[in-house]
PDB file of C-alpha atoms in Angstrom:
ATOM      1  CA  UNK A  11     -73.523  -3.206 -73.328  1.00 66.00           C
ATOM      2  CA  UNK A  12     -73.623  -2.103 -69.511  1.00 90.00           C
ATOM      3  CA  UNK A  13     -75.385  -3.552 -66.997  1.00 96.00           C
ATOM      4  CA  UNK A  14     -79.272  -1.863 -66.479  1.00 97.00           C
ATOM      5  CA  UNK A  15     -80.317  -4.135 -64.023  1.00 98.00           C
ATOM      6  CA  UNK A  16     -81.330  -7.600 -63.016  1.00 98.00           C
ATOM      7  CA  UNK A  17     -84.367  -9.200 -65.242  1.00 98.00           C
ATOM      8  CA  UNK A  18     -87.465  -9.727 -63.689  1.00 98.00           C
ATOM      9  CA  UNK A  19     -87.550 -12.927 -64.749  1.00 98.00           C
ATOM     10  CA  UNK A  20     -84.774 -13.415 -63.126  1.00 98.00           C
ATOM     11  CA  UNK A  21     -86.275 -14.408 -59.977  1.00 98.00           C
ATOM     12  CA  UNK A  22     -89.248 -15.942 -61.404  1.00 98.00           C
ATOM     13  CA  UNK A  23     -86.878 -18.986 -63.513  1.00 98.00           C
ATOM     14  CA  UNK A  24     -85.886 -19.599 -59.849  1.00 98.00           C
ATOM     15  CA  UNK A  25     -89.251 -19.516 -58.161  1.00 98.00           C
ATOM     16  CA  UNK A  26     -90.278 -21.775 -61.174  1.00 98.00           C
ATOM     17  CA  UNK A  27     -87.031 -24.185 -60.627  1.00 98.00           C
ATOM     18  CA  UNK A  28     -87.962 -24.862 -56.871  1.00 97.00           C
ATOM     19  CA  UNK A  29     -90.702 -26.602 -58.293  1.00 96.00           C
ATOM     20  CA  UNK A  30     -89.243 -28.326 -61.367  1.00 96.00           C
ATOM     21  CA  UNK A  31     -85.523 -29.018 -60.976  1.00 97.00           C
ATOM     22  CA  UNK A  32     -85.914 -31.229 -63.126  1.00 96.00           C
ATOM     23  CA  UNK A  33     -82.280 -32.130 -66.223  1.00 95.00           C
ATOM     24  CA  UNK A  34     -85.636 -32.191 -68.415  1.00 97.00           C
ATOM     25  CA  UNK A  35     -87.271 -28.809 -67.342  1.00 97.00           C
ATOM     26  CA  UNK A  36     -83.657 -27.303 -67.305  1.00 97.00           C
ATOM     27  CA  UNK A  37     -83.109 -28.349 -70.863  1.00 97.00           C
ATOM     28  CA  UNK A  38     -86.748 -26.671 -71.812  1.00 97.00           C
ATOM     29  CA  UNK A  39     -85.354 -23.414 -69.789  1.00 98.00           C
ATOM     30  CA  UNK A  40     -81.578 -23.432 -71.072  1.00 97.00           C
ATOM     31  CA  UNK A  41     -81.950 -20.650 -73.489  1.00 98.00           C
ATOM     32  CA  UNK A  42     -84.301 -18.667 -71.126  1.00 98.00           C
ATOM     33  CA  UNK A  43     -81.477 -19.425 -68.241  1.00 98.00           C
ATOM     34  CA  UNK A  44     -78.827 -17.869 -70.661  1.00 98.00           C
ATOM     35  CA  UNK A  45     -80.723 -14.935 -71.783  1.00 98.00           C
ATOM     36  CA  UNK A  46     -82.747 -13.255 -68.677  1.00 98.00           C
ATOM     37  CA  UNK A  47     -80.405 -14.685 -65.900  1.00 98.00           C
ATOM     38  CA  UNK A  48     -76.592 -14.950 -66.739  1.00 98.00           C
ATOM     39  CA  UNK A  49     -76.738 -12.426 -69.343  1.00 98.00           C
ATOM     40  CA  UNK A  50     -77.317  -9.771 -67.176  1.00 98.00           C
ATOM     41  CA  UNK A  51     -75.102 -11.122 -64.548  1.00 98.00           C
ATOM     42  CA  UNK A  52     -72.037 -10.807 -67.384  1.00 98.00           C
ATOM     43  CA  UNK A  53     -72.934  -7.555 -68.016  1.00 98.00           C
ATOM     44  CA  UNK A  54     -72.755  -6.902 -64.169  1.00 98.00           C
ATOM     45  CA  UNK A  55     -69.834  -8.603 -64.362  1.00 98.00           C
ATOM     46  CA  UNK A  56     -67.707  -6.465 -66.873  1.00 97.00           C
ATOM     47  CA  UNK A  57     -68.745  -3.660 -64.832  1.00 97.00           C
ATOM     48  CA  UNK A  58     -67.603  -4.856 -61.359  1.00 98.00           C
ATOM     49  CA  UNK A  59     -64.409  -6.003 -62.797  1.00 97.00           C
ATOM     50  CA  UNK A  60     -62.693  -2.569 -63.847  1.00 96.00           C
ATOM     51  CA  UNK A  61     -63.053  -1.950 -60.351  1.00 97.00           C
ATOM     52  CA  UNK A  62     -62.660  -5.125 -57.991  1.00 97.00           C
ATOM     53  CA  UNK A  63     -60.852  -7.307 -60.695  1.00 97.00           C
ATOM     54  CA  UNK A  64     -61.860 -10.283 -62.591  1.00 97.00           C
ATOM     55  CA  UNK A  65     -65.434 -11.606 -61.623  1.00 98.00           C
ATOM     56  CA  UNK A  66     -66.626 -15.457 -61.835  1.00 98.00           C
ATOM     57  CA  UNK A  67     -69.939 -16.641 -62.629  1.00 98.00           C
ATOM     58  CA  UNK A  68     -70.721 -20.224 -60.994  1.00 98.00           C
ATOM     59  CA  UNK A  69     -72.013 -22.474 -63.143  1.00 97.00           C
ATOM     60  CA  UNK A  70     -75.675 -23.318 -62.670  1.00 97.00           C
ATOM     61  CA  UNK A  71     -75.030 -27.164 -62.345  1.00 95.00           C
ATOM     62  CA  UNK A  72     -74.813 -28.472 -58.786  1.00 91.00           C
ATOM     63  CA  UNK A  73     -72.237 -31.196 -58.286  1.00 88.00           C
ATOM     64  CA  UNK A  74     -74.204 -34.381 -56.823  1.00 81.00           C
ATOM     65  CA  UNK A  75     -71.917 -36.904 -56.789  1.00 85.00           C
ATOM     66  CA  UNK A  76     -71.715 -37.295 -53.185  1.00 82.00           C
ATOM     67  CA  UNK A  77     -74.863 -35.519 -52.282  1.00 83.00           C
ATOM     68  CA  UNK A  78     -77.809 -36.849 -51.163  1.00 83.00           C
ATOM     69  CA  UNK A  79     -79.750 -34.229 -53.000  1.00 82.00           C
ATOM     70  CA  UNK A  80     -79.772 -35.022 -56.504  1.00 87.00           C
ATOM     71  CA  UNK A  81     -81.597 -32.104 -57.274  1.00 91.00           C
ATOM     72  CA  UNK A  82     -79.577 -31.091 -60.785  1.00 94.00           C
ATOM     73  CA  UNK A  83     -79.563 -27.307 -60.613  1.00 96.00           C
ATOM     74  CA  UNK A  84     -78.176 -24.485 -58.236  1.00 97.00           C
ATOM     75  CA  UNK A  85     -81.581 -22.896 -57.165  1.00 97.00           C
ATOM     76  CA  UNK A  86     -79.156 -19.357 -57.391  1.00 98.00           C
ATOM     77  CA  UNK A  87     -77.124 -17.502 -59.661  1.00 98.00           C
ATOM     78  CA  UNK A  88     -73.387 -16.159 -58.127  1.00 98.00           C
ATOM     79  CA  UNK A  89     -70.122 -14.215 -58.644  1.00 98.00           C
ATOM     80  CA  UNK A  90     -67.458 -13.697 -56.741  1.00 98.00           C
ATOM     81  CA  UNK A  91     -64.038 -12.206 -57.331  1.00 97.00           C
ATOM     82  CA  UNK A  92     -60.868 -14.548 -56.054  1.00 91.00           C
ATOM     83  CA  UNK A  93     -57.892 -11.967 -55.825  1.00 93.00           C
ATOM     84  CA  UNK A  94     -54.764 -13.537 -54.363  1.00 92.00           C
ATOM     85  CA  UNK A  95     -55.238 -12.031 -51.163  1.00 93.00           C
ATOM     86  CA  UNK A  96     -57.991 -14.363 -50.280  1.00 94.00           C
ATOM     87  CA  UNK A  97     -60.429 -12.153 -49.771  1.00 97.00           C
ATOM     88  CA  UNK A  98     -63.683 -12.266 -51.910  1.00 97.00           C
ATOM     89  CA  UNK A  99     -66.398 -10.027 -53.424  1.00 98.00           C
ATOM     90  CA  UNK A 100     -69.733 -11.843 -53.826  1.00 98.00           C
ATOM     91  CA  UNK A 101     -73.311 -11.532 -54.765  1.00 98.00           C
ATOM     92  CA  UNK A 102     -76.175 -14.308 -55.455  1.00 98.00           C
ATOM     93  CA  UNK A 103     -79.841 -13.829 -56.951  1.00 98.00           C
ATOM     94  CA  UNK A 104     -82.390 -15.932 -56.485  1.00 98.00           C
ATOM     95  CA  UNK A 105     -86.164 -15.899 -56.163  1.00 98.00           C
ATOM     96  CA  UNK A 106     -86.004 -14.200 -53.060  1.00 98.00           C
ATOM     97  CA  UNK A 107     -83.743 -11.347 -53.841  1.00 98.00           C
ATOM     98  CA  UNK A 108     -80.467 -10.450 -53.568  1.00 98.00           C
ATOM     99  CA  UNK A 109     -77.419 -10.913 -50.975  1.00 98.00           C
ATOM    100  CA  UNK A 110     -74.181  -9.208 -51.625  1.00 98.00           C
ATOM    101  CA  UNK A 111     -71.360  -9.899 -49.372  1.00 98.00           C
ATOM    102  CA  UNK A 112     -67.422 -10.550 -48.851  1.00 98.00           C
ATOM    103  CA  UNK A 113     -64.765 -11.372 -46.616  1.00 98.00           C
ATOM    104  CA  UNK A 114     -62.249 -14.384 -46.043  1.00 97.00           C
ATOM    105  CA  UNK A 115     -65.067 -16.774 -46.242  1.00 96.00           C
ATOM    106  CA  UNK A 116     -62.535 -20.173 -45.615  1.00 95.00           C
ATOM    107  CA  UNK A 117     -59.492 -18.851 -43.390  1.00 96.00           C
ATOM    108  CA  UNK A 118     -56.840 -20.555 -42.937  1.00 96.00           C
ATOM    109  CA  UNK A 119     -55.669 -22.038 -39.251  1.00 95.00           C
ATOM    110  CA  UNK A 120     -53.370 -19.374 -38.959  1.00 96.00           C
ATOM    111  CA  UNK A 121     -55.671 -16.782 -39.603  1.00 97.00           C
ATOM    112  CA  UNK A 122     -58.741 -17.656 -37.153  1.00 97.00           C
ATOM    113  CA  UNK A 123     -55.484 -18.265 -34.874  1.00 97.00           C
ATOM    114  CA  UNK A 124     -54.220 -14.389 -35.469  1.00 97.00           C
ATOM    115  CA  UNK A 125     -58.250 -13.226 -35.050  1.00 98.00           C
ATOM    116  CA  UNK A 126     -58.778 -15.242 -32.235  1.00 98.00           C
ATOM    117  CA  UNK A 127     -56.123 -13.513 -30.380  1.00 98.00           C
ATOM    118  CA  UNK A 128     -56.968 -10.042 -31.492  1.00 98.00           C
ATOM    119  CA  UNK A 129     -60.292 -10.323 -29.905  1.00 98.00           C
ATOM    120  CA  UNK A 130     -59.077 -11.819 -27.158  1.00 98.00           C
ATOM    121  CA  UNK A 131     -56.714  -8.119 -26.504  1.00 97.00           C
ATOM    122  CA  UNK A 132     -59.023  -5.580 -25.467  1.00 95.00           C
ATOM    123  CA  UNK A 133     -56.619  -3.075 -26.782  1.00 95.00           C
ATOM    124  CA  UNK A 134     -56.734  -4.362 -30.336  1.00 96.00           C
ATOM    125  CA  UNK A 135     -60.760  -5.812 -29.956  1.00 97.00           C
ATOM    126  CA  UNK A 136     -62.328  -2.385 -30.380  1.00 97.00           C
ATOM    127  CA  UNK A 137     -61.393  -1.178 -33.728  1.00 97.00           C
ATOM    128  CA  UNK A 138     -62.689  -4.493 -34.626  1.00 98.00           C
ATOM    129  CA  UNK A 139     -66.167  -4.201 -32.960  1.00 97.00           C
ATOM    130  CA  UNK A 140     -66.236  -0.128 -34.632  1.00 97.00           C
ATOM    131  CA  UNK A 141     -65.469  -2.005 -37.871  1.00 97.00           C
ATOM    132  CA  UNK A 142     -68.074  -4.321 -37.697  1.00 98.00           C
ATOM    133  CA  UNK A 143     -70.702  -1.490 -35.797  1.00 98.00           C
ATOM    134  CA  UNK A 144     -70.090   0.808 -39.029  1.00 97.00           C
ATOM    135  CA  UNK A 145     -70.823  -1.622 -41.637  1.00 98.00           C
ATOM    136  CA  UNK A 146     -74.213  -2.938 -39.428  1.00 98.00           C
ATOM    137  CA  UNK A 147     -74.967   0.877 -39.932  1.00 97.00           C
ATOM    138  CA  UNK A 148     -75.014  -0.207 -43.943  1.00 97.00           C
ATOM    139  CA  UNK A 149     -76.850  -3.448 -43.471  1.00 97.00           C
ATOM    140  CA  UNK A 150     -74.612  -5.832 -43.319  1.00 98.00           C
ATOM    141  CA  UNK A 151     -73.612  -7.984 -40.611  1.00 98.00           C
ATOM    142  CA  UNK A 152     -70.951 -11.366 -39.755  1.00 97.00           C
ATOM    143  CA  UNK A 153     -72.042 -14.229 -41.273  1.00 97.00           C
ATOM    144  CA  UNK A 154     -72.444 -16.635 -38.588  1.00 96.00           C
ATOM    145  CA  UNK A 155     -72.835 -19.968 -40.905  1.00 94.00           C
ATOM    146  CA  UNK A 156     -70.445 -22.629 -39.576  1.00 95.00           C
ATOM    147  CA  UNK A 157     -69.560 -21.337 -36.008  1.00 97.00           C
ATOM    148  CA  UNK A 158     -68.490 -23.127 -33.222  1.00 97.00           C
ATOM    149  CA  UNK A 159     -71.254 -24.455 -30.640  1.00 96.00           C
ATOM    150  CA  UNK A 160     -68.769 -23.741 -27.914  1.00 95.00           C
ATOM    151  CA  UNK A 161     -65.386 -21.935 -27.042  1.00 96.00           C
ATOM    152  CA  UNK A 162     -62.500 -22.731 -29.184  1.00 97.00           C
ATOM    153  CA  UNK A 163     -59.670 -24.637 -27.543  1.00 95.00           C
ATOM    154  CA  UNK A 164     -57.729 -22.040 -25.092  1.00 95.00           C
ATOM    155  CA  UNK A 165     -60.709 -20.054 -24.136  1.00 97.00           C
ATOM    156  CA  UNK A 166     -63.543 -19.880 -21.788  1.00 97.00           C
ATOM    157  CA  UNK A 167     -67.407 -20.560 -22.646  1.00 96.00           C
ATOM    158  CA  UNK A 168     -67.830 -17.376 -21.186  1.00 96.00           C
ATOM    159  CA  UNK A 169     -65.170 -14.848 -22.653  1.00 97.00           C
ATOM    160  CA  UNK A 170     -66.970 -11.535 -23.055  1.00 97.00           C
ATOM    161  CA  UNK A 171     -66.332 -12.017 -26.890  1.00 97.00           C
ATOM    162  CA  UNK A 172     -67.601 -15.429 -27.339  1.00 98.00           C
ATOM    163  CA  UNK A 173     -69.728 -14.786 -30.388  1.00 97.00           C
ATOM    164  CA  UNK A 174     -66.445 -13.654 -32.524  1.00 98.00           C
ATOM    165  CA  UNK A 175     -64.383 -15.734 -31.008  1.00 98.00           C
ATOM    166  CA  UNK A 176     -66.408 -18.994 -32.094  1.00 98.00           C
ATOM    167  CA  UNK A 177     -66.889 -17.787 -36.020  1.00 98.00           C
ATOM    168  CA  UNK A 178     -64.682 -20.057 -38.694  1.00 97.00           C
ATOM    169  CA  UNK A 179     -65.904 -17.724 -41.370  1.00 97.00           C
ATOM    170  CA  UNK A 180     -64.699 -14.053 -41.241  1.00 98.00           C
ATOM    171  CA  UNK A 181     -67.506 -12.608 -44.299  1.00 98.00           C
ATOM    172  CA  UNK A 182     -69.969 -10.318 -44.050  1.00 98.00           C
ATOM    173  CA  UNK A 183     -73.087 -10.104 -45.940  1.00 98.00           C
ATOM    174  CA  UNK A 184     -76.298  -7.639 -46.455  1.00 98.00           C
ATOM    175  CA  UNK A 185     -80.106  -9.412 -47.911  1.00 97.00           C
ATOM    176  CA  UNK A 186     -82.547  -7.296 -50.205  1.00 98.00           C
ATOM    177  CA  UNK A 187     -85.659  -9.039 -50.631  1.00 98.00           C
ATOM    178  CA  UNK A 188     -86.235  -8.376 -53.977  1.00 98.00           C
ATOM    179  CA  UNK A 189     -87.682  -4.938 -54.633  1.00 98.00           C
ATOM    180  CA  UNK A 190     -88.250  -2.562 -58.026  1.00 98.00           C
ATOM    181  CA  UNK A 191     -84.713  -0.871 -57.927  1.00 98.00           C
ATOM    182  CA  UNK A 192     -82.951  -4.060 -58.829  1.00 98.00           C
ATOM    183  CA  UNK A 193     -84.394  -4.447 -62.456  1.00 98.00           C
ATOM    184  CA  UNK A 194     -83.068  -0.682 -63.401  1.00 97.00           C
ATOM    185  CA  UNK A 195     -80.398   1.705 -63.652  1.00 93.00           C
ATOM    186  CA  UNK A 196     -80.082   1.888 -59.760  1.00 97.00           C
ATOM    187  CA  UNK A 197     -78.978  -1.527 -59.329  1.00 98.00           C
ATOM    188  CA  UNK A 198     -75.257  -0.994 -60.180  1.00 98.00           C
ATOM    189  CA  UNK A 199     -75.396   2.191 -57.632  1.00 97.00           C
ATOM    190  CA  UNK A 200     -76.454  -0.115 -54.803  1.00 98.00           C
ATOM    191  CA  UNK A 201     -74.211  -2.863 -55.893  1.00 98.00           C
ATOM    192  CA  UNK A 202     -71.214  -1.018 -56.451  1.00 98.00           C
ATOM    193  CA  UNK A 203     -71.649   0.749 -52.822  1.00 98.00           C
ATOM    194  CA  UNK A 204     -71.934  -2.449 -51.104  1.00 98.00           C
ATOM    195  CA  UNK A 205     -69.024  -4.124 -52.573  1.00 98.00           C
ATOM    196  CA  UNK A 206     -66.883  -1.147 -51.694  1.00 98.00           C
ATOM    197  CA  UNK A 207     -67.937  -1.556 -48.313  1.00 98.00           C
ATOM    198  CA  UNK A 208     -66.966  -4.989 -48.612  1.00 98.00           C
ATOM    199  CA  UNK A 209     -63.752  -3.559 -49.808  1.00 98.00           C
ATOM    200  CA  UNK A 210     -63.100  -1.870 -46.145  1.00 98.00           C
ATOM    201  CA  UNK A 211     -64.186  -5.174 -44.404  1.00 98.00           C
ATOM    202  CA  UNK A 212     -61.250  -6.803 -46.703  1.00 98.00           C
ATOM    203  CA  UNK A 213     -58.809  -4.334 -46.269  1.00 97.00           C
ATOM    204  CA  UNK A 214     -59.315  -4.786 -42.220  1.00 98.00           C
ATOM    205  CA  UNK A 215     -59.039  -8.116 -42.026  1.00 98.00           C
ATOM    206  CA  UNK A 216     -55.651  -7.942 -44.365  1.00 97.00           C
ATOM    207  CA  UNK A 217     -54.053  -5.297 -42.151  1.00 97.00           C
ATOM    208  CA  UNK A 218     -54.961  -6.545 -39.309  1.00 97.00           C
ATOM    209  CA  UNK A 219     -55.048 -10.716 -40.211  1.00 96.00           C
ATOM    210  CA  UNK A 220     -53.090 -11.131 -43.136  1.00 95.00           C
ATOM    211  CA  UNK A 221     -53.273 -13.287 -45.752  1.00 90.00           C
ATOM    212  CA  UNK A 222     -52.678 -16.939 -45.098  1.00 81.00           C
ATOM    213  CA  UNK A 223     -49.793 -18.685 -44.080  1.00 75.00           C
ATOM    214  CA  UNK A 224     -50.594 -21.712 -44.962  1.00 60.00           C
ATOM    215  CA  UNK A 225     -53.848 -21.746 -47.218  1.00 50.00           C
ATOM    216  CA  UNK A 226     -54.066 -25.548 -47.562  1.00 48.00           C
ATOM    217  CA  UNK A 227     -53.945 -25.978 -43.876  1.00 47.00           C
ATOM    218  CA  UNK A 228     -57.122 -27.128 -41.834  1.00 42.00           C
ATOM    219  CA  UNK A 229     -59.175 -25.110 -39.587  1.00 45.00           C
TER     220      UNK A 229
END
């Protein structure tokens, strides 16, 4: 079967999860979880993957071992792809629609290191800034999540870049709030042309970033 969309009660398990996560009210809503939320998502998945590779679904269990929220159950649904470049596809429903996005979401040291001083050369800075300007055009922008509260070590509080030059996450990512087109045959359209922008966002940062050095290291 190919994927024909998202199903609208998709978002409505969610919206009814925020208000009953609950191991009890997720074993009532296991089957429903398997039928009108992940099933679609495989189907998605099978599609995405003869084109971006192999596609993971996260399980729906959080992990709360060392969490102070012991609520039992991810309050989204996501998939990624992990190729061995360390870049990443992703998307995540959830009651309130639909976010896809991509990038290097955990570089390395060496990376933020190699970034850092590319925005730091205003020969090399601009082709960055018309990289990130053309994709804003499609609705998505830098994901922000994470940054630095001041300069990193080496540069001023006020460089004229200071906003890139504080991110530890190099991803992008583009909201729908959800809307009619994602429970039909236009949803893989939409999808599809996002990731592939996500594609050119990943192909910059390997050309001009590389992968990493070191992946284990620290930031």
């Amino acid at each position: 079967m190919t994927f024909t969309g998202f199903d609208p009660d998709a978002p409505r398990f969610y919206a009814e999860l925020a208000q009953n996560n609950t191991r009890e009210w997720w074993q009532q809503n296991r089957e429903r979880y398997a039928e009108t939320v992940r099933g679609p998502v495989e189907r998605l998945a099978d599609v995405l993957g003869a084109e971006f590779g192999p596609v993971k679904i996260f399980r729906p269990h959080r992990d709360v071992r060392f969490s102070a929220d012991k609520r039992p159950i991810k309050d989204h649904i996501g998939f990624v792809t992990t190729p061995a470049d360390g870049t990443a596809h992703y998307g995540q429903l959830n009651e309130h629609g639909l976010m896809l996005a991509g990038g290097v979401y955990q570089p390395s040291r060496d990376q933020l290191r190699r970034f850092r001083a590319l925005v730091d050369d205003n020969r090399l800075v601009g082709d960055l800034e018309a990289t990130l300007d053309e994709l804003e055009e499609h609705g998505f922008t830098i994901m922000t999540d994470g940054a630095l509260a001041t300069a990193p070590r080496g540069y001023p509080r006020d460089h004229p870049k200071i906003e890139l030059l504080r991110l530890t996450s190099l991803a992008i990512a583009q909201t729908h709030p959800i809307d009619d087109w994602m429970f039909g045959d236009d949803a893989l359209r939409r999808i599809l042309q996002s990731w592939r922008l996500v594609s050119t966002w990943n192909a910059w940062l390997i050309d001009n970033i590389g992968p990493a050095v070191n992946p284990a290291a620290a930031r």
